[in-house]
Short mmCIF file of C-alpha atoms in Angstrom, two decimals:
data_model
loop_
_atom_site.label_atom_id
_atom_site.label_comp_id
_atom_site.label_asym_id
_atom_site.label_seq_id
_atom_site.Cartn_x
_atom_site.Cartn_y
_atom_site.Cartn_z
CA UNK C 229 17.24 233.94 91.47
CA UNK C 230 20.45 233.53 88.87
CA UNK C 231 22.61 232.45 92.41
CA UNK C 232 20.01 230.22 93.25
CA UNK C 233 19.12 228.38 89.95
CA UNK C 234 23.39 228.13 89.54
CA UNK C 235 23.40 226.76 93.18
CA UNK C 236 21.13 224.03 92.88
CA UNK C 237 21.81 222.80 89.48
CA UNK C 238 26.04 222.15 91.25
CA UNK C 239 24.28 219.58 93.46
CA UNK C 240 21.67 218.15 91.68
CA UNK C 241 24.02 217.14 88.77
CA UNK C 242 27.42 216.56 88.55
CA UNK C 243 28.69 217.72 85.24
CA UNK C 244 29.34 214.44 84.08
CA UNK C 245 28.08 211.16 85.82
CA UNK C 246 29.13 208.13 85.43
CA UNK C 247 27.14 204.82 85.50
CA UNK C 248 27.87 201.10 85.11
CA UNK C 249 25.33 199.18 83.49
CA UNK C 250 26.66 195.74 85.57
CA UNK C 251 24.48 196.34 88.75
CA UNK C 252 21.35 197.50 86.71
CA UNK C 253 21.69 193.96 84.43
CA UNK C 254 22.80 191.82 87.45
CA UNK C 255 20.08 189.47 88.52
CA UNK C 256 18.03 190.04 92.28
CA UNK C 257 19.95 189.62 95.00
CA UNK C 258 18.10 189.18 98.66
CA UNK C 259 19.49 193.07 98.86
CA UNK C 260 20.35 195.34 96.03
CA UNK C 261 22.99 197.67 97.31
CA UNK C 262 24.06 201.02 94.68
CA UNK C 263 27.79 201.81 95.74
CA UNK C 264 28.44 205.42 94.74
CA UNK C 265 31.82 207.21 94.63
CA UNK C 266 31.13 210.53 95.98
CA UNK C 267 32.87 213.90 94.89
CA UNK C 268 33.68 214.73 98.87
CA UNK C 269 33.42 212.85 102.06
CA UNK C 270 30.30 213.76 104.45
CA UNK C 271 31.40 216.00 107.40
CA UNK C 272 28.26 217.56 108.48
CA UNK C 273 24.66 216.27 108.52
CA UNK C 274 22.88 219.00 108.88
CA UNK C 275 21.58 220.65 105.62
CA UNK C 276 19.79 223.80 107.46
CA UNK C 277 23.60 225.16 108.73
CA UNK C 278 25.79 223.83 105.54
CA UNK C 279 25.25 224.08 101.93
CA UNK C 280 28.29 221.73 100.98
CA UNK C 281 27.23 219.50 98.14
CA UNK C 282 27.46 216.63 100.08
CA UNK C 283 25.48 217.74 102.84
CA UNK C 284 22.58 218.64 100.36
CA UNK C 285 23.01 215.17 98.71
CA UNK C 286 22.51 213.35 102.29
CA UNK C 287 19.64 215.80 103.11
CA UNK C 288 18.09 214.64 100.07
CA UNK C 289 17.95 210.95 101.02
CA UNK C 290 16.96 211.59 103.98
CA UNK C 291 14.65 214.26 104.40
CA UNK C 292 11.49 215.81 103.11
CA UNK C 293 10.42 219.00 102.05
CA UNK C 294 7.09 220.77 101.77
CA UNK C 295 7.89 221.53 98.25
CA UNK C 296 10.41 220.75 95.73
CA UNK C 297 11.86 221.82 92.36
CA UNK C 298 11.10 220.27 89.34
CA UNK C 299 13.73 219.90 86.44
CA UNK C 300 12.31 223.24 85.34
CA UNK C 301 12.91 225.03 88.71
CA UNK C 302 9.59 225.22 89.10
CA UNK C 303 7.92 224.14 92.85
CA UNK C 304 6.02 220.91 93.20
CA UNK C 305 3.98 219.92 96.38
CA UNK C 306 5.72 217.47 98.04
CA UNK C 307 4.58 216.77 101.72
CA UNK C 308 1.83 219.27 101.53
CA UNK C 309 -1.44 217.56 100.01
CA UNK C 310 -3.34 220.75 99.65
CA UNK C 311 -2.64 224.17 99.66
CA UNK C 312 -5.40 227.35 99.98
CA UNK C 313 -4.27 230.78 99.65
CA UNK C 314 -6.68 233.99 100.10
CA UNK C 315 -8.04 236.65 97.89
CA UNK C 316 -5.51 239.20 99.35
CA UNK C 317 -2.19 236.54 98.63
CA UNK C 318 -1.74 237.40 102.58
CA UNK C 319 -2.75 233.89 104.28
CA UNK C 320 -1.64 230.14 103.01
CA UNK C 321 -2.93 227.40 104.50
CA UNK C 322 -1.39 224.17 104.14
CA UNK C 323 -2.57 220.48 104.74
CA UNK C 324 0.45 217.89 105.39
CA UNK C 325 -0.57 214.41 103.27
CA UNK C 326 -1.67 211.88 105.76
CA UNK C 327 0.63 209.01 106.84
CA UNK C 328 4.29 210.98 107.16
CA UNK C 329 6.53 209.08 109.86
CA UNK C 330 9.75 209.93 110.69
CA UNK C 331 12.53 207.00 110.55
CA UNK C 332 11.66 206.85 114.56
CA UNK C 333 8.13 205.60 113.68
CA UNK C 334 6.64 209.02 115.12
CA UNK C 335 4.25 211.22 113.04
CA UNK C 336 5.59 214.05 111.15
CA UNK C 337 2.98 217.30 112.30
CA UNK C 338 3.19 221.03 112.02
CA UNK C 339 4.72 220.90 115.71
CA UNK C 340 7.64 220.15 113.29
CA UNK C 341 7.39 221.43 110.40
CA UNK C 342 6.78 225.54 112.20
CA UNK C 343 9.75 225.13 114.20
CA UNK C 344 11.61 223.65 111.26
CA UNK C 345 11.30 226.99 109.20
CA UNK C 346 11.64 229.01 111.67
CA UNK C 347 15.08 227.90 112.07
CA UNK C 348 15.76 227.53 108.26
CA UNK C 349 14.90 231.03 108.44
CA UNK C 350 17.37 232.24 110.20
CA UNK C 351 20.40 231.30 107.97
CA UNK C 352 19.28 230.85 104.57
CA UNK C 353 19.01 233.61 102.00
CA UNK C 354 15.47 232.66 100.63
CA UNK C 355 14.30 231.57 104.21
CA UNK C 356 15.61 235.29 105.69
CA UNK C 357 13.40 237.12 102.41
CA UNK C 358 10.35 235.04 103.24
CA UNK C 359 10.86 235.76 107.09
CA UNK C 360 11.01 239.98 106.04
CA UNK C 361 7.21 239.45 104.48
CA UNK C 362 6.26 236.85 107.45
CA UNK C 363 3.88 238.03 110.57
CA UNK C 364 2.93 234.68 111.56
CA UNK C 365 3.09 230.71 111.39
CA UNK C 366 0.50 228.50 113.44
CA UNK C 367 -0.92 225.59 113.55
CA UNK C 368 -4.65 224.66 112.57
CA UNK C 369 -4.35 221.20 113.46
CA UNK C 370 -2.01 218.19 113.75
CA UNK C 371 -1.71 218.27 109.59
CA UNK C 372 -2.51 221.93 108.89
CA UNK C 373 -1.27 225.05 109.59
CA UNK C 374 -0.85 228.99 108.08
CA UNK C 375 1.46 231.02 106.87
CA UNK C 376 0.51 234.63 107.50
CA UNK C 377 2.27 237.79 105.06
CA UNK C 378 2.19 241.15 106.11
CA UNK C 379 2.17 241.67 102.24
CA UNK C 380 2.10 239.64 98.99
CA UNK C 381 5.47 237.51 98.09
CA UNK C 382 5.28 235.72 94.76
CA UNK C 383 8.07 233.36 96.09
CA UNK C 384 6.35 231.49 99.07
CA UNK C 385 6.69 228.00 97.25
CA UNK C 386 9.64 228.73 95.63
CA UNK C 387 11.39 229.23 98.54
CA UNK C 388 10.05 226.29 100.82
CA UNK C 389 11.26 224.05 97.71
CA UNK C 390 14.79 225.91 97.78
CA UNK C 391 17.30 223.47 97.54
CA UNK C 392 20.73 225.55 96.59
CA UNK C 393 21.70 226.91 100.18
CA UNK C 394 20.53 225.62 102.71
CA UNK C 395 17.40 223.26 102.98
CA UNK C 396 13.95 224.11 104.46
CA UNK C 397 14.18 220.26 105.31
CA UNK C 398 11.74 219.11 108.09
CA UNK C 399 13.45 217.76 111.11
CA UNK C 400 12.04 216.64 114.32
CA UNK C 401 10.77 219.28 116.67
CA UNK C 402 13.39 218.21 119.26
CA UNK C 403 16.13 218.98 115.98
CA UNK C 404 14.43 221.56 115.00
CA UNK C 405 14.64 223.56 118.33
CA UNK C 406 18.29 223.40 118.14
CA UNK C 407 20.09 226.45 117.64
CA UNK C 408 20.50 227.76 114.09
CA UNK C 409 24.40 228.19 114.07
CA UNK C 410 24.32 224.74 116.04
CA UNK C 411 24.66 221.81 113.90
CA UNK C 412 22.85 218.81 114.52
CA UNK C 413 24.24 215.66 114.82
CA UNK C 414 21.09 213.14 114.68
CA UNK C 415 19.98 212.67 111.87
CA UNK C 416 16.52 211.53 111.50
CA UNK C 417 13.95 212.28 108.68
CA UNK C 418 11.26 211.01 106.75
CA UNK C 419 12.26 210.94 103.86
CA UNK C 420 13.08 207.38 101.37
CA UNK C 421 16.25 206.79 102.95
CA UNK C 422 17.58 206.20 106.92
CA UNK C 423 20.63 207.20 107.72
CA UNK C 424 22.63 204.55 109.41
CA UNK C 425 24.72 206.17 111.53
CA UNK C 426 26.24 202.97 113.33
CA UNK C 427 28.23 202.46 109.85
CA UNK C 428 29.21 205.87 109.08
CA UNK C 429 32.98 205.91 108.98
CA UNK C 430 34.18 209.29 108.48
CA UNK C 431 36.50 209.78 105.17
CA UNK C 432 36.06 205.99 104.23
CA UNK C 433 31.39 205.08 104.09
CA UNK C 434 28.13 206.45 104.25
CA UNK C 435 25.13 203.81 104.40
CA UNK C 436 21.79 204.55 103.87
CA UNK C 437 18.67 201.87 103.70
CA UNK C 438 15.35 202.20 101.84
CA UNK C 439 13.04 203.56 104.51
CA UNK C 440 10.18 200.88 104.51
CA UNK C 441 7.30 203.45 105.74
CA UNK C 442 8.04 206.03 103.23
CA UNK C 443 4.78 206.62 100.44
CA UNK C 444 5.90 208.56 97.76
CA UNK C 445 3.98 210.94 95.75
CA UNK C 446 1.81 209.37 92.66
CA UNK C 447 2.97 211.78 90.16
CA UNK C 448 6.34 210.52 87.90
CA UNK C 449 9.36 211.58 89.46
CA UNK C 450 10.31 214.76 87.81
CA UNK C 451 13.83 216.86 89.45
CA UNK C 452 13.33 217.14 92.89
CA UNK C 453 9.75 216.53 92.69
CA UNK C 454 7.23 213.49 92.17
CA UNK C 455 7.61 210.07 93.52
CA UNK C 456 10.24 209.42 95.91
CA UNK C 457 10.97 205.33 94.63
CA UNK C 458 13.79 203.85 96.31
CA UNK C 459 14.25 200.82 93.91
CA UNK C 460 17.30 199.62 95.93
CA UNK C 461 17.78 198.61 99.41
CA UNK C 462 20.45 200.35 100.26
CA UNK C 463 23.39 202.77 99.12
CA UNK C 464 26.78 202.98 100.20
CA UNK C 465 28.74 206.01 99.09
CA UNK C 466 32.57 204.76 99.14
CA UNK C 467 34.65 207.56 99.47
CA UNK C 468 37.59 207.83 97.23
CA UNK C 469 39.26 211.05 96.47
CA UNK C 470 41.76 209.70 94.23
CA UNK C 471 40.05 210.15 90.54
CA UNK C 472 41.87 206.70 89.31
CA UNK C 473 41.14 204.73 92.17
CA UNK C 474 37.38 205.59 91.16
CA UNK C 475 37.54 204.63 87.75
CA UNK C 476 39.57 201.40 88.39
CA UNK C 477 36.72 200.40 90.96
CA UNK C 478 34.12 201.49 88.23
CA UNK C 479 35.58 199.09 85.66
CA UNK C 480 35.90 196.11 88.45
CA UNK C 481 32.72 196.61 89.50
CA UNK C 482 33.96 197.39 92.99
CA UNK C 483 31.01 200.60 92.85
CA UNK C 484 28.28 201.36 90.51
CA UNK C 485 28.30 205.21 90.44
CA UNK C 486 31.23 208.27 90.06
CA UNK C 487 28.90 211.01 91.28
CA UNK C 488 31.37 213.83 89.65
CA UNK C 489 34.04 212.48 86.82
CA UNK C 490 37.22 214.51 85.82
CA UNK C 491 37.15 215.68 81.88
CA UNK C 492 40.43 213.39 81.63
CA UNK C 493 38.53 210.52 83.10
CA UNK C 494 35.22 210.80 81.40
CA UNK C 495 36.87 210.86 77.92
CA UNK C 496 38.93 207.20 79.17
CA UNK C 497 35.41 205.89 80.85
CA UNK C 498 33.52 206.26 77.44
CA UNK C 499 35.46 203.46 75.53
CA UNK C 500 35.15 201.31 78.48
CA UNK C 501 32.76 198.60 77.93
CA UNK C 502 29.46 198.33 79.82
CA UNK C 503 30.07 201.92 81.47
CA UNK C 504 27.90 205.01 80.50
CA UNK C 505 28.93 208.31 80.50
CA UNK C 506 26.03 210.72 81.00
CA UNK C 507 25.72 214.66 81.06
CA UNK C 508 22.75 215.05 83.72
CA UNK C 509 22.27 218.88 83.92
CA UNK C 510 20.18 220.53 81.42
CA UNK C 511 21.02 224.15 82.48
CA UNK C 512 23.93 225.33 82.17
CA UNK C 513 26.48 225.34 84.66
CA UNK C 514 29.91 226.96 85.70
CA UNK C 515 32.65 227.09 87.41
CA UNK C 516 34.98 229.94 88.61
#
């Protein structure tokens, strides 16, 4: 678990962040738009073959989980409403919440959601340990199915909420039939964000719009877990891999975000007026 809790806290904060206060104090627009200077350009979209940071980061606006990680590590229902497990710990029975629709309008059921693991399974260190105590996954109905153990694991939620290899994210059936060491190339979720993949420009812009049909979860957004609420319309990340070329835009107002700052940087961004330098992880982190 020390891999995994150092794995997820790389992605889910950079060790130092930095954010302009001139968007958040700018008055409506018709469309808000967050420009964000990402720490690498997206390659691959698949977050089930590729644990790049980036490739988590789109997975995240883009997809959904069954659970998720709270900023203690700790797993939060996220599309599961309800969950039942037996006297023995052998059999889990999980109900999807009602209303999930993929960015295609179609219904998210466990005829995803099985096949989904299944091939999460196959690659990722917490999905192959959960697989070892597995017998059997099948459906109930369209919104619930089971997870049958051949003997207790203490881990089940814990690893469908992993989020520092690869993701258990829920893809379409048709995705998630694809082979394991294939990696997909559409990428349609259900999760707060759509993809728009007729403005991705490889090494130069990602786009992603606020997903209209998305409900998030009532409780307060907490990590990974709680209410989805995409209070923008859209988000460009605007790649950049020159560190000064990211802090002039910063100061022009040419993006809102650095996702990952240099030390050097950072310590110039503070005096800069209307910028904020933040440290977002609360665990520690490293580097080798």
């Amino acid at each position: 678990m020390t891999e995994y809790r150092s794995r997820a806290v790389r992605w889910h904060g950079a060790l130092l962040a930095i954010a302009a206060w001139l968007m958040l104090a700018a008055p409506l627009r018709a469309e808000t738009v967050l420009r964000v200077a990402p720490h690498a350009d997206l390659k691959i979209l698949d977050p089930q073959t590729n644990t790049a940071t980036i490739t988590l980061m789109h997975g995240l606006m883009i997809y959904d989980m069954l659970y998720s990680w709270d900023e203690d590590l700790q797993p939060k229902p996220q599309m599961v409403e309800s969950e039942t497990i037996s006297p023995d710990r052998l059999t889990y029975t999980f109900t999807l919440r009602p209303g999930l629709k993929f960015h295609d309008g179609t219904a998210v059921t466990v005829r995803d959601v099985i096949p989904s693991l299944r091939r999460w399974m196959v690659r990722d260190v917490m999905g192959q340990k959960l697989a070892q105590f597995t017998s059997e996954m099948k459906p109930v109905d369209d919104r619930t199915f089971t997870l049958q153990l051949k003997e207790p694991f203490p881990f089940v939620e814990i690893a469908l909420g992993a989020s520092g290899g690869t993701m258990p994210v829920i893809l379409r059936e048709k995705e998630a039939m694809t082979d394991p060491f294939t990696n997909i190339t559409e990428a349609i979720g259900s999760g707060p964000f759509r993809f728009v993949k007729s403005e991705w420009v490889p090494g130069a812009k990602v786009v992603y719009e606020k997903n209209p049909d998305y409900v998030p979860r009532a409780e307060p957004p907490n990590g990974l877990a709680g209410g989805k609420i995409a209070k923008v319309d859209r988000v460009e990340y605007v790649v950049m891999p020159d560190p000064t070329t990211k802090a002039t835009a910063l100061q022009s107002g040419e993006i809102d975000i650095i996702d990952q700052a240099p030390h050097d940087q950072a310590g110039f961004l503070q005096k800069v007026p209307g910028v904020v330098v933040g440290i977002l992880p609360k665990v520690a982190n490293y580097g080798l």
